[in-house]
Coordinates of C-alpha atoms and ligand atoms in Angstrom, one line a residue:
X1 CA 7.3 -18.2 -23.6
X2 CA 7.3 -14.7 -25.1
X3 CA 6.7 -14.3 -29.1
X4 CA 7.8 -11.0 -30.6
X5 CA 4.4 -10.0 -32.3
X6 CA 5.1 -7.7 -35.2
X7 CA 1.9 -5.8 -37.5
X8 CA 1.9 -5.3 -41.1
X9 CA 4.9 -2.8 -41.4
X10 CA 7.3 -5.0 -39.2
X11 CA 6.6 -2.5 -35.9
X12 CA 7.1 -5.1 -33.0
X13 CA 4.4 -4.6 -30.3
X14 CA 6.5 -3.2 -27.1
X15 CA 4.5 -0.5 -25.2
X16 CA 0.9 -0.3 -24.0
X17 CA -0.7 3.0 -22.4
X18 CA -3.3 1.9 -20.3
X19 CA -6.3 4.9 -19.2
X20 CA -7.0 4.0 -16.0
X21 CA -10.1 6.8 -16.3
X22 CA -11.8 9.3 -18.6
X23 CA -11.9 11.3 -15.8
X24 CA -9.6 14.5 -15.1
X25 CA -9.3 17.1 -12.3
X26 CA -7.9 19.8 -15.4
X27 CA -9.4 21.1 -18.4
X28 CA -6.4 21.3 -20.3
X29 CA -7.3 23.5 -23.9
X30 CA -5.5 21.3 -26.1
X31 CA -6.7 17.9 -24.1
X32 CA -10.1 18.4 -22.4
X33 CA -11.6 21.5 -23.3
X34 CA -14.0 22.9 -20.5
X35 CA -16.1 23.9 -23.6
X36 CA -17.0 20.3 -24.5
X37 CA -16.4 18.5 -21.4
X38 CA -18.2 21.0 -19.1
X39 CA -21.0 20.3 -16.4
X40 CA -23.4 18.2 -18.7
X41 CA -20.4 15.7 -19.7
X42 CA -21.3 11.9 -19.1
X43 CA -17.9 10.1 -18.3
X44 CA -17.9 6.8 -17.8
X45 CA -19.5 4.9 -15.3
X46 CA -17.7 2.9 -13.0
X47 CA -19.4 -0.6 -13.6
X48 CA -18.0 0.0 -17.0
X49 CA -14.3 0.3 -15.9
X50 CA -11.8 -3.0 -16.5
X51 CA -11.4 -4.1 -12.8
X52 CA -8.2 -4.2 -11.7
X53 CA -8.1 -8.3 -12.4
X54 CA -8.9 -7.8 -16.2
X55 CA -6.3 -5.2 -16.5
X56 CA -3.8 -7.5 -15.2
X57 CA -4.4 -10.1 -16.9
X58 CA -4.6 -8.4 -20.5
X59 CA -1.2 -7.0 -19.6
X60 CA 0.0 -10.8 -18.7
X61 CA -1.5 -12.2 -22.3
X62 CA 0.2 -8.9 -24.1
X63 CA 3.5 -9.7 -21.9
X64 CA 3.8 -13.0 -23.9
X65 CA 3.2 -11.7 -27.1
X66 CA 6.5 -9.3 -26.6
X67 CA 5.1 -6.4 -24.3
X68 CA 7.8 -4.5 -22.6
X69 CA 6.2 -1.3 -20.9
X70 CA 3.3 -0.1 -19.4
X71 CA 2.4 3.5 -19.2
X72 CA -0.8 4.1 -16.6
X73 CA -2.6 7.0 -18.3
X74 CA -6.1 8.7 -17.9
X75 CA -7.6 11.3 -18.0
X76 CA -6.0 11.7 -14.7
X77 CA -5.1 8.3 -13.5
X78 CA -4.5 9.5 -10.2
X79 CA -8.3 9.9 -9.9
X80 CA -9.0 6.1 -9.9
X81 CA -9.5 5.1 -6.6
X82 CA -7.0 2.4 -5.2
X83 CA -4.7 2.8 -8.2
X84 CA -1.7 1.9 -6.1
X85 CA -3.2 -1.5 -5.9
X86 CA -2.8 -2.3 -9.6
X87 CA 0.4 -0.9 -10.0
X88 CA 1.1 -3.7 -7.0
X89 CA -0.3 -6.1 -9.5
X90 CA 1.4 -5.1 -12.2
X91 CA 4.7 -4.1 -11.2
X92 CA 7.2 -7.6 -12.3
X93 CA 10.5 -8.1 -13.5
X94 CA 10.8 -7.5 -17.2
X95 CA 8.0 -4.9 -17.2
X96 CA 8.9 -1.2 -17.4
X97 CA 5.9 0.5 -15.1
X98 CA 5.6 4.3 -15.6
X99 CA 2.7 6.8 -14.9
X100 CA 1.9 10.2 -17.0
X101 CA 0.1 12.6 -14.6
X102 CA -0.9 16.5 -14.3
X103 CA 0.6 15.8 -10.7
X104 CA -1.7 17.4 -8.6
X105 CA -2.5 14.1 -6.4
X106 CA 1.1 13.0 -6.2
X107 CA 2.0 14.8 -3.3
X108 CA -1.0 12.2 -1.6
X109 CA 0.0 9.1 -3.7
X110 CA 3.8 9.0 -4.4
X111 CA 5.4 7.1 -1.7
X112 CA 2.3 4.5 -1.6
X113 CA 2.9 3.8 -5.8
X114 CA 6.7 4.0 -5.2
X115 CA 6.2 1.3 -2.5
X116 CA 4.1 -0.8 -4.7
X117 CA 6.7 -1.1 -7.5
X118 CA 5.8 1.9 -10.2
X119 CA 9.4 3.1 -11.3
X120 CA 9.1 6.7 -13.1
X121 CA 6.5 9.2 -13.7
X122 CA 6.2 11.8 -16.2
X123 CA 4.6 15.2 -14.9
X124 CA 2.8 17.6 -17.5
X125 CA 3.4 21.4 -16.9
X126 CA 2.8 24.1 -19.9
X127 CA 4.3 26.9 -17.8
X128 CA 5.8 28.6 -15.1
X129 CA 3.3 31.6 -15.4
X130 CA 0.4 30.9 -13.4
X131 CA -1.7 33.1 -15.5
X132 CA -0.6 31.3 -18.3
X133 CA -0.8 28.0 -16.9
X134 CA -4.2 28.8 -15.2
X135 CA -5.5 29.5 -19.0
X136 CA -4.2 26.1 -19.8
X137 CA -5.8 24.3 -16.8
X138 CA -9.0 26.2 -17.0
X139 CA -9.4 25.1 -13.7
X140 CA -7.5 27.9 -11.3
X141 CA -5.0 25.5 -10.5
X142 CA -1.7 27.4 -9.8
X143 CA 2.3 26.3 -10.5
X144 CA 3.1 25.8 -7.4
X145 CA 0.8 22.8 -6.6
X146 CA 2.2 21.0 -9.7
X147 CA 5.6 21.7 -9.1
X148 CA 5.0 20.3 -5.2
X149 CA 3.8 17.2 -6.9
X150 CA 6.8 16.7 -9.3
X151 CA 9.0 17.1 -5.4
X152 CA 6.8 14.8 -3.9
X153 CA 7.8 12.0 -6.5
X154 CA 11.5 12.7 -6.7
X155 CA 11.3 12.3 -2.2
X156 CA 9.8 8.8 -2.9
X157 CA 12.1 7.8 -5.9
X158 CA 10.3 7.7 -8.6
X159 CA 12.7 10.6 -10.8
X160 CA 14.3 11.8 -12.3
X161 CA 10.5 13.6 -13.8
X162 CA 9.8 13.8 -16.9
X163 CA 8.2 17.1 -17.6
X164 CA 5.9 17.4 -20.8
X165 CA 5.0 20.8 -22.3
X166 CA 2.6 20.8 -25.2
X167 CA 3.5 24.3 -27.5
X168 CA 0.9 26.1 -28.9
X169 CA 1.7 28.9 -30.4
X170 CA 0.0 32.6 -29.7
X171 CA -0.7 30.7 -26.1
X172 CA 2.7 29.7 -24.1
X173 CA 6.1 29.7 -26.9
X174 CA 7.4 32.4 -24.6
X175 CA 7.3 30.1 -21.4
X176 CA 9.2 27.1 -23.4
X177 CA 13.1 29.0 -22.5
X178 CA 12.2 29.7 -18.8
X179 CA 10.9 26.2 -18.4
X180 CA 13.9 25.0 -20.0
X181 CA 16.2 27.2 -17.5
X182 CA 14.2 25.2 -14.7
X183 CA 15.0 21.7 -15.5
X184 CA 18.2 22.7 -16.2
X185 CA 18.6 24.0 -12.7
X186 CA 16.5 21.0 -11.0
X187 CA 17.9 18.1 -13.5
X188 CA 14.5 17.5 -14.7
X189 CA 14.3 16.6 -18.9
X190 CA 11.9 19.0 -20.6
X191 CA 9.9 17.0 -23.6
X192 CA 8.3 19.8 -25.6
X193 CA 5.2 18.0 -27.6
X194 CA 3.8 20.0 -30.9
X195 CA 0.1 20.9 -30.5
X196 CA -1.4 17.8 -32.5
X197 CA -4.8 17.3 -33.8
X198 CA -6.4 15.2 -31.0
X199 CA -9.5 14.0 -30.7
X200 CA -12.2 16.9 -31.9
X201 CA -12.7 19.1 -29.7
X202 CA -8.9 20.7 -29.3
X203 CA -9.8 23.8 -32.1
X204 CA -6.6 22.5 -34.0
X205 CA -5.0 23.9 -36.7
X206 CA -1.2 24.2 -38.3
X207 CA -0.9 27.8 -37.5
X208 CA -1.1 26.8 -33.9
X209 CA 1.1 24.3 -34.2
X210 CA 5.0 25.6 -33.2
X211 CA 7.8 22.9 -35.1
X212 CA 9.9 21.4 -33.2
X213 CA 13.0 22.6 -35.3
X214 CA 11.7 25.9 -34.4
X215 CA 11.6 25.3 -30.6
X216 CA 15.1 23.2 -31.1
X217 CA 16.5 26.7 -32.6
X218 CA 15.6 28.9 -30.1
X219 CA 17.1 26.9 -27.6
X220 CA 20.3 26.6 -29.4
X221 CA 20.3 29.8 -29.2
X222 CA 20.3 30.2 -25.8
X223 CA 22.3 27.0 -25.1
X224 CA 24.1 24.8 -27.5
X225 CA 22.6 20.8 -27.7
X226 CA 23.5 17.7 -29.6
X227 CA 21.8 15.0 -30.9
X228 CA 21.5 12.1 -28.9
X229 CA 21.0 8.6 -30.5
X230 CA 17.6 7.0 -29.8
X231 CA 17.9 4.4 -26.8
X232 CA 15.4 2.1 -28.5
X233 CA 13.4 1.3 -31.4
X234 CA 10.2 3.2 -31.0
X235 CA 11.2 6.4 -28.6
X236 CA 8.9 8.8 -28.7
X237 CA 11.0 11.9 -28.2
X238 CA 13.9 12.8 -30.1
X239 CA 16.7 13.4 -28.0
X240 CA 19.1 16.3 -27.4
X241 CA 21.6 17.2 -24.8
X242 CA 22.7 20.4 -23.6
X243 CA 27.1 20.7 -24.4
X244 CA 27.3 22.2 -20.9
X245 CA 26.2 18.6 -19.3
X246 CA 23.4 20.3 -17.9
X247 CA 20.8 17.2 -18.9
X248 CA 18.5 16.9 -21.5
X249 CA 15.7 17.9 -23.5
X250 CA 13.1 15.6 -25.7
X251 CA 11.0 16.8 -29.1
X252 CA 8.0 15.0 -29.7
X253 CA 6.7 16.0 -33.3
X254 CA 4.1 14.2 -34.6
X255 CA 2.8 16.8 -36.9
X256 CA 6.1 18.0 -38.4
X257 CA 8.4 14.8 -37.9
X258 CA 6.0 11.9 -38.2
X259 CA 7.1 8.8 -36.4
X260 CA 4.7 6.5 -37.2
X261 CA 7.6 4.2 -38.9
X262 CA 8.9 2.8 -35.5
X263 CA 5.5 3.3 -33.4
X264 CA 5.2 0.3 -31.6
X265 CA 1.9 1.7 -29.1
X266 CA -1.2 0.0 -28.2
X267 CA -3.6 1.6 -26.7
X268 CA -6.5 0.3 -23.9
X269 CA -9.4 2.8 -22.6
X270 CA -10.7 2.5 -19.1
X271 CA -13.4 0.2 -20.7
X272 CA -11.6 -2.3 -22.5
X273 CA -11.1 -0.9 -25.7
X274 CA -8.2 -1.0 -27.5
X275 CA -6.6 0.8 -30.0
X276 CA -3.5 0.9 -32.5
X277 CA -2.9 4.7 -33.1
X278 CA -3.4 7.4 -31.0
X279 CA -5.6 9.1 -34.1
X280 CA -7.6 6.1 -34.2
X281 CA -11.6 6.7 -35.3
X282 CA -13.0 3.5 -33.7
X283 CA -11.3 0.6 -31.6
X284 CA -11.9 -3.1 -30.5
X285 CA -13.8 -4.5 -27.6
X286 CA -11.8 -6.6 -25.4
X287 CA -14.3 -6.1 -22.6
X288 CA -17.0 -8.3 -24.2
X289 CA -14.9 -11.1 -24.3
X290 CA -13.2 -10.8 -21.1
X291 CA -16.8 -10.5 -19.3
X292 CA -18.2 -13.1 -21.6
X293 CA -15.3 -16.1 -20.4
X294 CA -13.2 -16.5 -23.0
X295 CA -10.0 -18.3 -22.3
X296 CA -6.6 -17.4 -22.5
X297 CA -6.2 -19.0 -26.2
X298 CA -9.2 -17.3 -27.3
X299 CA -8.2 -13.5 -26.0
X300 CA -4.3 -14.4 -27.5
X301 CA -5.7 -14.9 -30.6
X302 CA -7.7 -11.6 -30.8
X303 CA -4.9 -9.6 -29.4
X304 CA -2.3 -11.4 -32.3
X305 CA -5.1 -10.7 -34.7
X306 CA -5.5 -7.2 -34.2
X307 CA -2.0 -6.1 -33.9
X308 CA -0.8 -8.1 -36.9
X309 CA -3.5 -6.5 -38.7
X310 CA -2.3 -3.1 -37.7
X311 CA -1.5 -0.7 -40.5
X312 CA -1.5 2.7 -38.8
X313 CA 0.4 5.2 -39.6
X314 CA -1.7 8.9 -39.1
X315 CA 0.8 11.4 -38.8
X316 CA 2.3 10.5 -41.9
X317 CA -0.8 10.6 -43.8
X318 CA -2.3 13.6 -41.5
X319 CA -4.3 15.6 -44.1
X320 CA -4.9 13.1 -46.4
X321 CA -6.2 10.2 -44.4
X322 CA -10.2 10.0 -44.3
X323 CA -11.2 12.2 -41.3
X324 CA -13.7 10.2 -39.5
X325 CA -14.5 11.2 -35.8
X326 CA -11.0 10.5 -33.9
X327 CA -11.5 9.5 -30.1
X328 CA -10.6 11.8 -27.6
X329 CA -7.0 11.8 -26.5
X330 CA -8.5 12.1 -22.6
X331 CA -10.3 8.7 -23.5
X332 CA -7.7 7.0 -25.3
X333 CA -5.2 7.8 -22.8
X334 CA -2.9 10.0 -24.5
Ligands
SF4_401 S1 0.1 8.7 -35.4 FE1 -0.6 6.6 -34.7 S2 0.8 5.2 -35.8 FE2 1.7 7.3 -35.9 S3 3.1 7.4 -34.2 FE3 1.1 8.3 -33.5 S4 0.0 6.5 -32.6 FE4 1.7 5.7 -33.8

């Protein structure tokens, strides 16, 4: 029987991003900087992973408590070996299964993860200029191989993709229109996320950081939108169509439109951590339990526990809440 778990400020749980791996085949600037996650860099070991079995089986304890949908995350989640196989043991009715990648490996993977039950995936891409995406990267990686991944997962059904571009400005505010001209052409929706203050390591700071009523302007601009209602409590992106029909476009601002009212995320690292904000500074261990036997009862009341508990709400505070050392988005899973 499914309860309807709500925390402190009446947010229901509903969605948990799960990172499948710290691991990443980019060095995104704003995600994974090269800088601190160079050579020396110890990831996590694979012994200390959740196997496939105790991811599955968190999900089916959070299902009763009101989960809706799962988002498979990383690092890159692509990089876990097999990871077709969980979404196999995942994928069931009244679960909505998505993936966010950097979509290098779907042209390998797609079809198989398709076949296995995922139903969307959401594709990050900063620009269509491969020296400016290159920057981004840090890795040499050029358009073309991301945009052949984002094909590859329409071919096996699993689009319309999502594209997400994070904005930073001085780095890639000139690429946001001509992106925006592509997934108007291809029927792709375009989320543009502000440049947030992840983890530490990102070199964040507000004149970086280009508003989403900014970008919003100079789209209208170009091509006149209008607000679209939000499909469910919770959405992430706020939602704008173009007048022409030509699709959609999403703005994800957590620095300059907090949404922390109607956030209704949990969060599970690749070792069995969990936490209840994206900003979070330290998490709980689910993994010492799991290992350690406990029963169903005994994990249900530590996941009802923690999420009642749960009084997060960073983005509305940012600034003024106590700045202990936040975990790394690549970590956390985004
Ligand atoms: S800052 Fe934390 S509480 Fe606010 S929306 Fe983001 S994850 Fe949710």
């Amino acid at each position: 029987m499914t309860t309807t778990l709500t925390d402190s400020l009446e947010r229901p749980l509903r969605d948990l991003r799960i990172s499948l791996t710290d691991r990443c085949n980019f060095r995104c600037s704003y995600c994974m900087p090269a800088e601190t996650f160079g050579k020396g860099y110890r990831f996590l070991p694979r012994k200390e992973l959740l196997s496939f079995e105790e991811i599955t089986r968190v999900v089916g304890l959070l299902q009763e408590l009101g989960l809706q949908k799962v988002r498979l995350t990383g690092g890159e989640p692509l990089l876990r070996h097999d990871c077709s196989t969980l979404v196999g043991m995942l994928a069931r009715p009244g679960l909505d299964l998505a993936m966010t990648s950097n979509g290098l490996l779907l042209p390998r993977h797609a079809e198989q993860l398709k076949r296995q039950g995922l139903q969307r995936v959401t594709v990050s891409l900063d620009s269509l200029r491969d020296e400016v995406f290159q920057r981004i990267n840090d890795v040499g990686v050029p358009v073309s191989h991301v945009l052949e991944g984002i094909r590859a997962a329409e071919e096996a059904g699993l689009g319309p993709v999502k594209i997400n571009m994070v904005v930073k400005r001085g780095l890639n505010e000139e690429d946001l229109l001509p992106l925006a001209e592509h997934c108007r052409e291809t029927g792709r929706t375009l989320r543009f996320i502000e440049f947030m203050d992840v983890g530490n390591s990102n070199g964040w700071n507000r004149e970086s950081v280009v508003p989403s009523a900014e970008i919003l302007e100079r789209l209208q601009k170009r091509w006149p939108l209008e607000a679209v209602g939000a499909a469910y409590r919770g959405e992430v992106a706020r939602r704008w169509k173009y007048r022409d029909g030509a699709g959609e476009i999403g703005l994800i601002s957590s620095v300059s439109q907090a949404f922390c009212g109607d956030c209704t995320r949990l969060r599970l690292s690749a070792e069995g951590v969990l936490y209840t904000c994206l900003f979070a500074t330290r998490g709980s261990n689910l993994k010492t339990p799991l290992r350690a036997g406990a029963d169903d009862g005994k994990l249900r009341e530590l996941l009802q526990g923690l999420w009642s508990r749960r009084s997060d709400r960073y983005s509305e505070r940012r600034g003024s809440a106590g700045q202990g050392q936040r975990i790394e988005m690549s970590y956390i899973g985004g």
